[in-house]
Amino acid sequence: MKADLLKVMILNIAFSCLLVHAKNPQEQKVGLNAHVHGSSELMIVMEGRVLEIQFISPAINLIGFEHQAMTKQDIAIVKNTASLLGEHDELFSFSGSRCSLINSVIDTSDLIKRDEHKEGHAIHDTHTQIVSKYNYDCEVMSKSLTITATLFDTFSNIQQVRVMWITDKKQGAVTLNAENKTINLW
């Protein structure tokens, strides 16, 4: 737990520095965890063989709405999306390493609240996010390590993914889109 907190703190500091030095003033305004429809974020940390990926997206990009799911139809959409996010090998592919999933956590808890409201009385003034975390054990096979994010193929409402990463060798940031899906970690 302390190691996870330390990694998050390091990422926040590192990426804050990157944002301060952004060339485009508009990029400086959109920081970590900014809620922008059509835009999602990936935060990647690799230490030794351990690779951690955190994907954060406004719910509207993934399920088409942001209110709490109260109807059976909305709840089914949220559960289906959580299942799609659980299919990590459909979202990320690796080159230069052999990565095995250790575990994953898909957090849709802000979208499904039990016993607080009756069906059909959803809250509409929210900006909810879906967060998924993936932990891998990676055997690096080459001098270059790349991750291809194929999220655009699964979730058509995602127009861009802002990626921030830190490894033992390098740190950086890049913005991906449907045509440019590759992250070169080193």
Coordinates of C-alpha atoms in Angstrom, one line a residue, residues 100-169:
S100 CA 1.3 -11.7 -17.7
L101 CA -1.6 -10.2 -15.9
I102 CA -1.3 -10.5 -12.1
N103 CA -4.6 -8.8 -11.3
S104 CA -7.0 -6.1 -12.4
V105 CA -9.6 -4.0 -10.7
I106 CA -12.4 -2.3 -12.5
D107 CA -14.1 0.4 -10.4
T108 CA -17.6 1.4 -11.5
S109 CA -18.9 1.9 -8.0
D110 CA -19.8 5.6 -8.6
L111 CA -22.2 4.4 -11.2
I112 CA -24.1 1.7 -9.4
K113 CA -25.4 2.6 -5.9
R114 CA -27.6 0.2 -4.2
D115 CA -30.8 1.0 -2.2
E116 CA -30.2 4.8 -2.3
H117 CA -32.7 5.7 -5.0
K118 CA -35.6 4.0 -6.7
E119 CA -35.4 2.8 -10.3
G120 CA -35.7 5.6 -12.7
H121 CA -34.5 8.4 -10.4
A122 CA -31.0 8.8 -11.5
I123 CA -28.7 11.7 -10.6
H124 CA -27.8 13.6 -13.8
D125 CA -25.6 16.4 -12.5
T126 CA -22.5 14.2 -11.9
H127 CA -19.2 13.8 -13.7
T128 CA -18.4 10.2 -12.9
Q129 CA -15.3 8.3 -14.0
I130 CA -14.5 4.7 -14.5
V131 CA -11.1 3.6 -13.3
S132 CA -9.4 0.4 -14.2
K133 CA -6.1 -0.8 -12.9
Y134 CA -3.9 -3.6 -14.3
N135 CA -0.8 -5.2 -12.8
Y136 CA 1.5 -7.2 -14.9
D137 CA 4.7 -9.2 -14.5
C138 CA 6.8 -8.5 -17.5
E139 CA 9.8 -10.4 -18.9
V140 CA 11.5 -7.8 -21.1
M141 CA 12.7 -9.5 -24.2
S142 CA 14.2 -6.6 -26.2
K143 CA 15.9 -3.3 -25.9
S144 CA 12.7 -1.5 -26.7
L145 CA 9.4 -1.9 -24.9
T146 CA 6.2 -0.6 -26.5
I147 CA 2.5 -0.8 -25.5
T148 CA -0.2 -0.4 -28.1
A149 CA -3.5 0.9 -26.6
T150 CA -6.3 -0.5 -28.6
L151 CA -9.0 1.1 -26.4
F152 CA -10.1 3.1 -29.5
D153 CA -11.3 -0.1 -31.1
T154 CA -13.4 -1.1 -28.2
F155 CA -14.7 2.3 -27.1
S156 CA -15.6 4.5 -30.1
N157 CA -16.4 7.6 -27.9
I158 CA -12.7 7.9 -26.9
Q159 CA -11.0 10.4 -29.2
Q160 CA -7.7 10.8 -27.4
V161 CA -5.8 9.2 -24.5
R162 CA -3.3 11.3 -22.6
V163 CA -0.6 8.9 -21.5
M164 CA 2.0 9.6 -18.7
W165 CA 4.6 7.0 -17.8
I166 CA 7.6 6.5 -15.7
T167 CA 10.0 3.5 -15.8
D168 CA 13.4 2.7 -14.4
K169 CA 14.9 4.1 -17.6

